[in-house]
mmCIF file of C-alpha atoms and ligand atoms in Angstrom:
data_model
loop_
_atom_site.group_PDB
_atom_site.id
_atom_site.type_symbol
_atom_site.label_atom_id
_atom_site.label_comp_id
_atom_site.label_asym_id
_atom_site.label_seq_id
_atom_site.Cartn_x
_atom_site.Cartn_y
_atom_site.Cartn_z
ATOM 1 C CA MET A 57 122.335 135.385 121.475
ATOM 2 C CA ALA A 58 119.400 137.631 120.663
ATOM 3 C CA GLU A 59 115.992 136.591 121.970
ATOM 4 C CA LYS A 60 114.480 134.414 119.252
ATOM 5 C CA ASN A 61 110.840 134.254 118.385
ATOM 6 C CA LYS A 62 109.501 130.885 119.534
ATOM 7 C CA ASN A 63 108.499 129.634 116.101
ATOM 8 C CA GLU A 64 111.534 130.922 114.293
ATOM 9 C CA MET A 65 113.613 128.152 112.748
ATOM 10 C CA VAL A 66 116.911 127.528 114.521
ATOM 11 C CA VAL A 67 119.103 124.695 113.230
ATOM 12 C CA THR A 68 122.592 124.316 114.673
ATOM 13 C CA PRO A 69 124.463 121.177 115.720
ATOM 14 C CA TRP A 70 123.336 121.877 119.294
ATOM 15 C CA GLU A 71 119.839 123.135 118.878
ATOM 16 C CA VAL A 72 116.924 122.517 116.552
ATOM 17 C CA ARG A 73 113.647 124.312 117.093
ATOM 18 C CA GLY A 74 110.803 126.068 115.381
ATOM 19 C CA LYS A 75 109.186 124.909 112.197
ATOM 20 C CA VAL A 76 111.922 123.483 110.017
ATOM 21 C CA ASP A 77 111.857 124.671 106.399
ATOM 22 C CA TYR A 78 113.984 122.139 104.523
ATOM 23 C CA GLU A 79 114.038 124.011 101.226
ATOM 24 C CA ARG A 80 115.392 126.997 103.046
ATOM 25 C CA LEU A 81 118.055 124.898 104.740
ATOM 26 C CA ILE A 82 119.262 123.740 101.326
ATOM 27 C CA ARG A 83 119.614 127.385 100.301
ATOM 28 C CA ASP A 84 121.045 128.671 103.578
ATOM 29 C CA PHE A 85 123.548 125.843 103.946
ATOM 30 C CA GLY A 86 124.341 125.785 100.224
ATOM 31 C CA THR A 87 123.710 122.042 99.812
ATOM 32 C CA GLN A 88 122.153 120.258 96.829
ATOM 33 C CA PRO A 89 118.703 118.694 96.669
ATOM 34 C CA LEU A 90 118.657 114.915 96.355
ATOM 35 C CA THR A 91 117.190 114.651 92.875
ATOM 36 C CA GLU A 92 115.248 111.845 91.266
ATOM 37 C CA GLU A 93 118.184 111.336 88.937
ATOM 38 C CA LEU A 94 120.562 110.751 91.826
ATOM 39 C CA LEU A 95 118.114 108.401 93.484
ATOM 40 C CA GLN A 96 117.970 106.360 90.304
ATOM 41 C CA ARG A 97 121.732 106.247 90.255
ATOM 42 C CA ILE A 98 121.785 104.896 93.790
ATOM 43 C CA ARG A 99 119.194 102.337 92.784
ATOM 44 C CA LYS A 100 121.503 100.956 90.134
ATOM 45 C CA HIS A 101 123.797 99.853 92.953
ATOM 46 C CA THR A 102 121.363 98.962 95.709
ATOM 47 C CA GLY A 103 118.380 97.474 93.912
ATOM 48 C CA GLU A 104 115.082 98.712 95.305
ATOM 49 C CA LEU A 105 115.500 102.080 96.982
ATOM 50 C CA HIS A 106 115.520 102.058 100.764
ATOM 51 C CA LEU A 107 112.269 103.384 102.198
ATOM 52 C CA GLN A 108 114.035 106.342 103.762
ATOM 53 C CA LEU A 109 115.035 107.373 100.230
ATOM 54 C CA ARG A 110 111.728 106.487 98.589
ATOM 55 C CA ARG A 111 109.836 108.467 101.178
ATOM 56 C CA GLY A 112 112.046 111.495 101.195
ATOM 57 C CA LEU A 113 113.609 111.299 104.649
ATOM 58 C CA PHE A 114 116.945 112.025 103.000
ATOM 59 C CA PHE A 115 116.497 115.153 100.940
ATOM 60 C CA SER A 116 119.825 116.886 100.457
ATOM 61 C CA HIS A 117 123.485 116.121 99.794
ATOM 62 C CA ARG A 118 126.930 117.379 98.965
ATOM 63 C CA ASP A 119 129.096 115.544 96.442
ATOM 64 C CA LEU A 120 127.066 112.355 96.438
ATOM 65 C CA ASP A 121 127.394 112.503 92.653
ATOM 66 C CA VAL A 122 131.167 112.801 92.969
ATOM 67 C CA VAL A 123 131.315 109.781 95.273
ATOM 68 C CA LEU A 124 129.206 107.754 92.851
ATOM 69 C CA ASP A 125 131.373 108.821 89.889
ATOM 70 C CA LEU A 126 134.447 107.612 91.734
ATOM 71 C CA TYR A 127 132.746 104.428 92.858
ATOM 72 C CA GLU A 128 131.685 103.602 89.330
ATOM 73 C CA LYS A 129 135.287 104.038 88.242
ATOM 74 C CA GLY A 130 136.545 101.733 90.962
ATOM 75 C CA THR A 131 137.382 104.012 93.915
ATOM 76 C CA LYS A 132 135.490 102.903 97.001
ATOM 77 C CA PHE A 133 134.295 105.171 99.768
ATOM 78 C CA VAL A 134 133.895 104.735 103.503
ATOM 79 C CA LEU A 135 130.873 105.655 105.567
ATOM 80 C CA TYR A 136 131.073 107.881 108.600
ATOM 81 C CA THR A 137 128.451 108.822 111.132
ATOM 82 C CA GLY A 138 128.275 109.378 114.851
ATOM 83 C CA ARG A 139 126.471 110.174 118.024
ATOM 84 C CA GLY A 140 126.820 112.644 120.857
ATOM 85 C CA PRO A 141 126.180 110.407 123.879
ATOM 86 C CA SER A 142 124.344 112.651 126.311
ATOM 87 C CA GLY A 143 121.656 110.173 127.290
ATOM 88 C CA PRO A 144 119.846 107.061 126.149
ATOM 89 C CA VAL A 145 119.091 106.597 122.465
ATOM 90 C CA HIS A 146 115.617 107.280 121.095
ATOM 91 C CA ILE A 147 113.999 106.007 117.936
ATOM 92 C CA GLY A 148 114.876 109.189 116.039
ATOM 93 C CA HIS A 149 118.561 108.301 116.453
ATOM 94 C CA LEU A 150 118.164 104.763 115.176
ATOM 95 C CA ILE A 151 116.552 105.787 111.903
ATOM 96 C CA PRO A 152 119.622 107.203 110.081
ATOM 97 C CA TRP A 153 121.740 104.426 111.598
ATOM 98 C CA ILE A 154 119.426 101.876 110.007
ATOM 99 C CA PHE A 155 119.926 103.605 106.678
ATOM 100 C CA THR A 156 123.684 103.713 107.179
ATOM 101 C CA LYS A 157 123.701 99.967 107.732
ATOM 102 C CA HIS A 158 121.749 99.537 104.504
ATOM 103 C CA LEU A 159 124.386 101.520 102.588
ATOM 104 C CA GLN A 160 127.114 99.526 104.266
ATOM 105 C CA ASP A 161 125.494 96.239 103.228
ATOM 106 C CA LYS A 162 124.839 97.330 99.661
ATOM 107 C CA PHE A 163 128.160 99.003 98.960
ATOM 108 C CA LYS A 164 130.132 96.551 101.108
ATOM 109 C CA THR A 165 132.097 99.277 102.695
ATOM 110 C CA ARG A 166 133.582 100.209 106.013
ATOM 111 C CA LEU A 167 131.779 102.380 108.580
ATOM 112 C CA TYR A 168 133.499 104.659 111.066
ATOM 113 C CA PHE A 169 131.201 105.610 113.909
ATOM 114 C CA GLN A 170 132.278 108.392 116.246
ATOM 115 C CA MET A 171 131.008 108.479 119.820
ATOM 116 C CA THR A 172 131.613 112.062 120.894
ATOM 117 C CA ASP A 173 131.708 111.764 124.659
ATOM 118 C CA ASP A 174 134.196 114.659 124.684
ATOM 119 C CA GLU A 175 131.877 116.949 122.735
ATOM 120 C CA LYS A 176 128.917 116.299 124.988
ATOM 121 C CA PHE A 177 131.031 116.838 128.091
ATOM 122 C CA LEU A 178 132.181 120.213 126.779
ATOM 123 C CA VAL A 179 128.802 121.371 125.575
ATOM 124 C CA LYS A 180 126.463 120.219 128.327
ATOM 125 C CA ASP A 181 126.916 122.100 131.572
ATOM 126 C CA GLU A 182 125.540 119.387 133.821
ATOM 127 C CA LEU A 183 127.108 116.352 132.163
ATOM 128 C CA LYS A 184 130.130 114.774 133.853
ATOM 129 C CA LEU A 185 132.855 113.182 131.763
ATOM 130 C CA ASP A 186 132.300 109.718 133.209
ATOM 131 C CA GLU A 187 128.598 109.979 132.491
ATOM 132 C CA ALA A 188 129.221 110.901 128.860
ATOM 133 C CA LYS A 189 131.682 108.004 128.480
ATOM 134 C CA ASN A 190 129.186 105.631 129.997
ATOM 135 C CA PHE A 191 126.404 106.807 127.697
ATOM 136 C CA GLY A 192 128.867 106.287 124.843
ATOM 137 C CA TYR A 193 129.197 102.622 125.805
ATOM 138 C CA GLU A 194 125.442 102.217 126.278
ATOM 139 C CA ASN A 195 124.633 103.922 122.976
ATOM 140 C CA ALA A 196 127.164 101.730 121.139
ATOM 141 C CA LEU A 197 125.114 98.711 122.238
ATOM 142 C CA ASP A 198 122.102 100.214 120.495
ATOM 143 C CA LEU A 199 124.108 100.699 117.344
ATOM 144 C CA ILE A 200 125.446 97.143 117.388
ATOM 145 C CA ALA A 201 121.932 95.811 118.059
ATOM 146 C CA LEU A 202 120.984 96.977 114.567
ATOM 147 C CA GLY A 203 123.073 94.140 113.185
ATOM 148 C CA LEU A 204 126.218 95.878 111.984
ATOM 149 C CA LYS A 205 129.140 93.554 111.327
ATOM 150 C CA PRO A 206 132.328 93.960 113.355
ATOM 151 C CA GLU A 207 134.535 93.235 110.325
ATOM 152 C CA ASN A 208 133.346 96.434 108.749
ATOM 153 C CA THR A 209 132.334 98.685 111.634
ATOM 154 C CA PHE A 210 134.787 100.702 113.701
ATOM 155 C CA ILE A 211 133.503 102.596 116.704
ATOM 156 C CA ILE A 212 135.640 105.469 117.913
ATOM 157 C CA PHE A 213 135.164 106.475 121.554
ATOM 158 C CA ASP A 214 136.751 109.899 121.464
ATOM 159 C CA VAL A 215 138.140 110.122 124.982
ATOM 160 C CA ASN A 216 139.648 106.640 125.004
ATOM 161 C CA ASP A 217 140.840 106.770 121.414
ATOM 162 C CA ILE A 218 142.189 110.311 121.347
ATOM 163 C CA ASP A 219 145.724 109.089 120.595
ATOM 164 C CA LEU A 220 144.465 107.854 117.223
ATOM 165 C CA LEU A 221 142.728 111.127 116.443
ATOM 166 C CA TYR A 222 145.026 113.767 117.771
ATOM 167 C CA ASP A 223 147.518 114.176 114.944
ATOM 168 C CA ILE A 224 144.864 114.663 112.270
ATOM 169 C CA ALA A 225 142.869 116.927 114.605
ATOM 170 C CA LEU A 226 145.912 119.164 114.951
ATOM 171 C CA GLU A 227 146.416 119.335 111.186
ATOM 172 C CA VAL A 228 142.788 120.344 110.801
ATOM 173 C CA ALA A 229 142.726 122.791 113.709
ATOM 174 C CA LYS A 230 145.772 124.651 112.465
ATOM 175 C CA ARG A 231 143.928 125.482 109.254
ATOM 176 C CA ILE A 232 140.685 126.820 110.716
ATOM 177 C CA THR A 233 140.758 130.350 112.040
ATOM 178 C CA TYR A 234 138.814 131.517 115.051
ATOM 179 C CA SER A 235 136.911 133.889 112.827
ATOM 180 C CA THR A 236 135.720 131.065 110.543
ATOM 181 C CA ALA A 237 134.785 128.910 113.515
ATOM 182 C CA ARG A 238 132.880 131.725 115.159
ATOM 183 C CA ALA A 239 130.987 132.534 111.981
ATOM 184 C CA THR A 240 130.206 128.865 111.327
ATOM 185 C CA PHE A 241 129.217 127.771 114.806
ATOM 186 C CA GLY A 242 128.098 130.995 116.458
ATOM 187 C CA PHE A 243 130.682 130.854 119.263
ATOM 188 C CA GLN A 244 130.387 133.558 121.921
ATOM 189 C CA GLU A 245 132.795 135.272 124.302
ATOM 190 C CA SER A 246 131.499 132.915 126.975
ATOM 191 C CA THR A 247 132.068 129.716 124.953
ATOM 192 C CA ASN A 248 134.616 127.473 126.646
ATOM 193 C CA ILE A 249 137.837 126.961 124.685
ATOM 194 C CA GLY A 250 137.452 123.179 124.571
ATOM 195 C CA TRP A 251 134.304 123.614 122.544
ATOM 196 C CA ILE A 252 136.011 126.028 120.187
ATOM 197 C CA PHE A 253 138.721 123.489 119.334
ATOM 198 C CA TRP A 254 136.317 120.583 119.270
ATOM 199 C CA PRO A 255 135.096 120.719 115.629
ATOM 200 C CA ALA A 256 138.590 119.586 114.610
ATOM 201 C CA ILE A 257 137.857 116.264 116.340
ATOM 202 C CA GLN A 258 134.617 115.695 114.464
ATOM 203 C CA ALA A 259 136.550 116.198 111.217
ATOM 204 C CA VAL A 260 139.032 113.400 111.900
ATOM 205 C CA PRO A 261 136.990 110.315 110.960
ATOM 206 C CA CYS A 262 136.505 111.842 107.491
ATOM 207 C CA PHE A 263 140.207 111.212 106.943
ATOM 208 C CA ILE A 264 141.241 108.454 109.321
ATOM 209 C CA HIS A 265 140.841 105.619 106.831
ATOM 210 C CA ALA A 266 143.929 106.747 104.918
ATOM 211 C CA LYS A 267 145.985 106.722 108.106
ATOM 212 C CA LEU A 268 144.782 103.275 109.149
ATOM 213 C CA THR A 269 144.939 101.520 105.790
ATOM 214 C CA GLY A 270 146.992 103.667 103.445
ATOM 215 C CA GLU A 271 143.974 103.909 101.140
ATOM 216 C CA ASN A 272 142.920 107.452 100.340
ATOM 217 C CA VAL A 273 139.183 107.320 99.637
ATOM 218 C CA PRO A 274 136.333 109.762 100.244
ATOM 219 C CA ALA A 275 133.989 109.491 103.218
ATOM 220 C CA LEU A 276 130.226 109.652 102.770
ATOM 221 C CA ILE A 277 128.371 110.897 105.824
ATOM 222 C CA PRO A 278 124.709 110.029 106.331
ATOM 223 C CA ALA A 279 123.438 112.327 109.082
ATOM 224 C CA ALA A 280 120.756 114.826 109.997
ATOM 225 C CA ILE A 281 121.328 118.185 108.383
ATOM 226 C CA ASP A 282 122.074 119.968 111.672
ATOM 227 C CA GLN A 283 125.601 118.519 111.491
ATOM 228 C CA ASP A 284 126.336 120.317 108.242
ATOM 229 C CA PRO A 285 128.384 123.194 109.721
ATOM 230 C CA TYR A 286 131.042 120.666 110.734
ATOM 231 C CA TRP A 287 131.330 119.399 107.195
ATOM 232 C CA ARG A 288 131.594 122.870 105.734
ATOM 233 C CA VAL A 289 134.756 123.621 107.665
ATOM 234 C CA THR A 290 136.085 120.099 107.117
ATOM 235 C CA ARG A 291 135.558 120.328 103.382
ATOM 236 C CA ASP A 292 137.498 123.582 103.305
ATOM 237 C CA VAL A 293 140.614 121.980 104.742
ATOM 238 C CA ALA A 294 140.381 118.514 103.153
ATOM 239 C CA GLN A 295 142.266 119.236 99.987
ATOM 240 C CA LYS A 296 144.956 121.237 101.737
ATOM 241 C CA LEU A 297 145.649 118.064 103.696
ATOM 242 C CA GLY A 298 145.643 115.845 100.612
ATOM 243 C CA TYR A 299 142.286 114.149 101.200
ATOM 244 C CA TYR A 300 138.995 114.035 99.354
ATOM 245 C CA LYS A 301 136.312 116.399 100.566
ATOM 246 C CA PRO A 302 133.864 114.398 102.664
ATOM 247 C CA ALA A 303 130.471 113.951 101.000
ATOM 248 C CA GLN A 304 127.162 114.093 102.811
ATOM 249 C CA ILE A 305 123.666 112.773 102.504
ATOM 250 C CA HIS A 306 121.358 114.719 104.808
ATOM 251 C CA CYS A 307 118.164 113.602 106.474
ATOM 252 C CA ARG A 308 115.282 115.449 108.040
ATOM 253 C CA PHE A 309 114.608 115.339 111.757
ATOM 254 C CA LEU A 310 112.158 112.754 112.904
ATOM 255 C CA PRO A 311 109.622 114.910 114.661
ATOM 256 C CA GLY A 312 108.903 114.184 118.275
ATOM 257 C CA LEU A 313 105.398 113.256 119.266
ATOM 258 C CA GLY A 314 104.682 116.883 120.110
ATOM 259 C CA VAL A 315 104.184 119.808 117.749
ATOM 260 C CA GLY A 316 107.169 120.834 115.529
ATOM 261 C CA GLY A 317 110.931 120.487 116.092
ATOM 262 C CA LYS A 318 112.830 117.226 116.179
ATOM 263 C CA MET A 319 112.538 114.368 118.584
ATOM 264 C CA SER A 320 114.667 115.696 121.360
ATOM 265 C CA ALA A 321 116.234 113.790 124.186
ATOM 266 C CA SER A 322 115.514 116.749 126.458
ATOM 267 C CA GLU A 323 111.768 116.541 125.852
ATOM 268 C CA LEU A 324 111.172 113.266 127.561
ATOM 269 C CA GLU A 325 107.468 112.840 126.883
ATOM 270 C CA THR A 326 107.700 113.441 123.131
ATOM 271 C CA SER A 327 110.521 110.996 122.388
ATOM 272 C CA ILE A 328 110.371 107.228 122.533
ATOM 273 C CA PHE A 329 113.541 105.911 124.087
ATOM 274 C CA VAL A 330 114.778 102.402 123.415
ATOM 275 C CA ILE A 331 114.635 101.750 127.152
ATOM 276 C CA ASP A 332 110.982 102.816 127.490
ATOM 277 C CA PRO A 333 108.856 99.934 128.819
ATOM 278 C CA PRO A 334 105.618 99.088 126.960
ATOM 279 C CA ASP A 335 103.300 101.105 129.191
ATOM 280 C CA VAL A 336 105.456 104.217 128.814
ATOM 281 C CA VAL A 337 105.512 103.780 125.030
ATOM 282 C CA LYS A 338 101.752 103.463 125.105
ATOM 283 C CA ARG A 339 101.290 106.599 127.182
ATOM 284 C CA LYS A 340 103.578 108.649 124.963
ATOM 285 C CA ILE A 341 101.850 107.526 121.781
ATOM 286 C CA TRP A 342 98.428 108.138 123.262
ATOM 287 C CA ASN A 343 99.420 111.697 124.065
ATOM 288 C CA ALA A 344 100.927 112.295 120.624
ATOM 289 C CA PHE A 345 100.016 115.176 118.379
ATOM 290 C CA THR A 346 97.972 113.861 115.436
ATOM 291 C CA GLY A 347 96.129 115.279 112.464
ATOM 292 C CA GLY A 348 92.811 114.282 114.001
ATOM 293 C CA LYS A 349 89.739 116.435 114.538
ATOM 294 C CA ALA A 350 88.277 117.473 117.863
ATOM 295 C CA THR A 351 85.400 115.003 117.787
ATOM 296 C CA VAL A 352 84.759 111.597 116.275
ATOM 297 C CA GLU A 353 81.793 112.915 114.260
ATOM 298 C CA GLU A 354 83.852 115.698 112.784
ATOM 299 C CA GLN A 355 86.652 113.327 111.867
ATOM 300 C CA ARG A 356 84.294 110.805 110.274
ATOM 301 C CA LYS A 357 82.878 113.653 108.218
ATOM 302 C CA LEU A 358 85.956 115.721 107.347
ATOM 303 C CA GLY A 359 88.795 113.235 107.734
ATOM 304 C CA GLY A 360 92.159 113.754 109.401
ATOM 305 C CA ASP A 361 95.409 115.254 108.146
ATOM 306 C CA PRO A 362 98.176 112.621 107.939
ATOM 307 C CA GLU A 363 100.707 115.198 106.723
ATOM 308 C CA VAL A 364 100.902 116.898 110.127
ATOM 309 C CA CYS A 365 100.389 113.739 112.165
ATOM 310 C CA THR A 366 103.356 112.536 114.209
ATOM 311 C CA VAL A 367 101.910 109.019 114.456
ATOM 312 C CA PHE A 368 101.763 108.818 110.673
ATOM 313 C CA GLN A 369 105.393 109.943 110.495
ATOM 314 C CA TYR A 370 106.412 106.983 112.628
ATOM 315 C CA PHE A 371 104.700 104.632 110.243
ATOM 316 C CA THR A 372 106.350 106.385 107.322
ATOM 317 C CA PHE A 373 109.934 106.283 108.517
ATOM 318 C CA LEU A 374 110.120 102.956 110.285
ATOM 319 C CA PHE A 375 107.005 101.083 111.233
ATOM 320 C CA GLU A 376 105.177 100.546 107.926
ATOM 321 C CA LYS A 377 107.506 99.040 105.390
ATOM 322 C CA ASP A 378 104.838 98.290 102.791
ATOM 323 C CA ASP A 379 104.210 101.276 100.484
ATOM 324 C CA LYS A 380 100.720 100.114 99.571
ATOM 325 C CA LYS A 381 99.644 99.764 103.173
ATOM 326 C CA LEU A 382 101.065 103.182 103.984
ATOM 327 C CA ALA A 383 99.163 104.760 101.090
ATOM 328 C CA GLU A 384 96.033 103.019 102.255
ATOM 329 C CA ARG A 385 96.413 104.366 105.760
ATOM 330 C CA ARG A 386 96.898 107.862 104.415
ATOM 331 C CA MET A 387 93.803 107.627 102.263
ATOM 332 C CA LYS A 388 91.634 106.140 104.969
ATOM 333 C CA CYS A 389 92.705 108.849 107.363
ATOM 334 C CA LYS A 390 91.859 111.603 104.894
ATOM 335 C CA LYS A 391 88.448 110.090 104.275
ATOM 336 C CA GLY A 392 87.670 109.729 107.940
ATOM 337 C CA GLU A 393 87.530 105.952 107.653
ATOM 338 C CA ILE A 394 90.152 105.413 110.319
ATOM 339 C CA LEU A 395 90.393 107.263 113.620
ATOM 340 C CA CYS A 396 93.441 108.297 115.621
ATOM 341 C CA GLY A 397 92.794 105.681 118.272
ATOM 342 C CA GLU A 398 93.219 102.886 115.738
ATOM 343 C CA CYS A 399 96.492 104.284 114.417
ATOM 344 C CA LYS A 400 97.778 104.811 117.933
ATOM 345 C CA THR A 401 96.914 101.268 118.942
ATOM 346 C CA GLU A 402 98.671 99.811 115.907
ATOM 347 C CA LEU A 403 101.696 102.024 116.289
ATOM 348 C CA THR A 404 101.996 101.147 119.983
ATOM 349 C CA GLU A 405 102.008 97.467 119.072
ATOM 350 C CA GLY A 406 104.580 97.971 116.333
ATOM 351 C CA VAL A 407 106.902 100.060 118.474
ATOM 352 C CA ASN A 408 106.728 97.717 121.439
ATOM 353 C CA LYS A 409 107.389 94.680 119.297
ATOM 354 C CA PHE A 410 110.378 96.406 117.749
ATOM 355 C CA LEU A 411 111.753 97.560 121.096
ATOM 356 C CA ILE A 412 111.423 94.185 122.787
ATOM 357 C CA GLU A 413 113.479 92.627 119.981
ATOM 358 C CA HIS A 414 115.916 95.512 120.012
ATOM 359 C CA ARG A 415 116.567 95.121 123.714
ATOM 360 C CA LYS A 416 117.314 91.421 123.298
ATOM 361 C CA LYS A 417 119.848 92.168 120.585
ATOM 362 C CA ARG A 418 121.252 94.942 122.725
ATOM 363 C CA GLU A 419 121.942 92.480 125.543
ATOM 364 C CA LYS A 420 123.825 90.227 123.133
ATOM 365 C CA ALA A 421 125.821 93.184 121.886
ATOM 366 C CA LYS A 422 127.536 93.299 125.292
ATOM 367 C CA ASN A 423 129.436 90.144 124.386
ATOM 368 C CA ILE A 424 130.834 91.489 121.135
ATOM 369 C CA ILE A 425 131.269 95.210 121.659
ATOM 370 C CA GLU A 426 135.042 94.879 121.933
ATOM 371 C CA LYS A 427 135.192 93.612 118.363
ATOM 372 C CA PHE A 428 133.874 96.961 117.159
ATOM 373 C CA HIS A 429 136.309 99.128 119.044
ATOM 374 C CA ILE A 430 138.605 100.898 116.643
ATOM 375 C CA LYS A 431 141.573 99.885 118.777
ATOM 376 C CA ARG A 432 140.822 96.192 118.755
HETATM 377 N N1 LIG B 779 128.070 115.892 116.794
HETATM 378 C C1 LIG B 779 127.205 114.757 116.734
HETATM 379 C C2 LIG B 779 126.141 114.847 117.799
HETATM 380 O O1 LIG B 779 126.146 115.686 118.641
HETATM 381 C C3 LIG B 779 127.955 113.452 116.832
HETATM 382 C C4 LIG B 779 128.727 113.126 115.573
HETATM 383 C C5 LIG B 779 130.092 113.031 115.457
HETATM 384 C C6 LIG B 779 128.186 112.863 114.296
HETATM 385 N N2 LIG B 779 130.447 112.707 114.194
HETATM 386 C C7 LIG B 779 129.303 112.593 113.450
HETATM 387 C C8 LIG B 779 126.891 112.800 113.798
HETATM 388 C C9 LIG B 779 129.107 112.285 112.111
HETATM 389 C C10 LIG B 779 126.717 112.483 112.471
HETATM 390 C C11 LIG B 779 127.813 112.245 111.624
HETATM 391 O O2 LIG B 779 125.237 114.061 117.806
#
C-alpha cells in the first residue's frame, strides 16, 4: 500500500488510525446517520435511551428503520456481534458489548456472538492458532461477565464450530467475486488465500438463526464502524440466498488515552485492559492525554477543553452515568474550576472499582461458559 501520511484517516477492519472524521465515514461508506427521529423510535421500545445513544457513541446505521418496521409488525430480529481474539480485552471492547446486552434485554431477543479465532490467526503474522483459540476462551469470559443470559446468548468459536458455519459460508463465498473482495477489503498480491476467503465466515452469523430455528428474521449488528466492509458484501448476497439483509448500528471508536485513533490493543500504554491491576490503571490514566493547560495558573484562568480530553471521554461513555453530573464536570472544566488531577483521580477510582467487580464476575463465568457455547 502507498505510504500514508501519518494523520490521514485510515479505517479498515484491520487498521484504524489518523483523526477519524465520522461524517466522512457516513459518506464514504454510504451509511445513514442515526437521526433524532430514529432515536425516539427506539425509545418507544426501550424506555429511557441508553447513554451510549443519548451521548452519540452510536452515530450511524443501515436499515435500522427497516428492522423497527418489521419489529412493530411482529417480526423479531436477532442481534449479532463479535470479537477478534488477538489478546486480552480492553475497556473499549466492553462498551459496545454493554450496549448490545441492553438491546438484548429490552427487545428480549437472541444474541449470536462470533469469536473469530480463525480470522486473527490468518491476519496476524505472529499469532499461533492455539493462542488465538485460547484468547477466544478468555475473551468469552469477559463477555459473560457483563451479565448476558445463556438462554439467549450463543457464542460461536469459529475453529471449533466450523461444521455449523461451513455450508452457509460456502453459499456466501460462491457469490462474492475476487474483484469485489479486493475492492472492498484492499487485498494485495501478497495477501494469504485464507484471509481472502475469510469474510464469508463473518457473514454466516447474519443468517445462522434461520438454519438453527427455521425462523427467517433479520440480524441487527451493533459494532464499531470499521466492520462495515463485511456487511456491505454480506448485504449484497443476502437476498440471493433468501435472507434479510443484515442491519447495522455503528459506534465510534473509544479513543485510547493517547492522542487520536482508537484504543488499540497494540498500544499497550494507551489502553486499559480488564486484567490491568490498580497501579497499572493509575499509571495509564495519569499519563493520559487531556484537554488541560500547561500550568495550573493558566488552567484556572482559561479552563480546559473537555472535548479533546480522553479522560472526559471515559466518563462520557461508561464511568459517569448521570447526565447532570457529566454536564457539571464539563462546565467546571471549561471554567477552570476543576483540574486534570482531580478528574484523573476520580476516573482511576471508578475504573478500578469497575474492574475489580468485573474480574470477580469473570471468575464465575468459568463455571457457566459451556452453557453459552452454540453447540451446547
Ligand atoms: N472481525 C471482528 C474483529 O476483528 C470480529 C467480528 C466478527 C465482529 N463478527 C463480528 C465484530 C460482528 C462485530 C460484529 O474484531
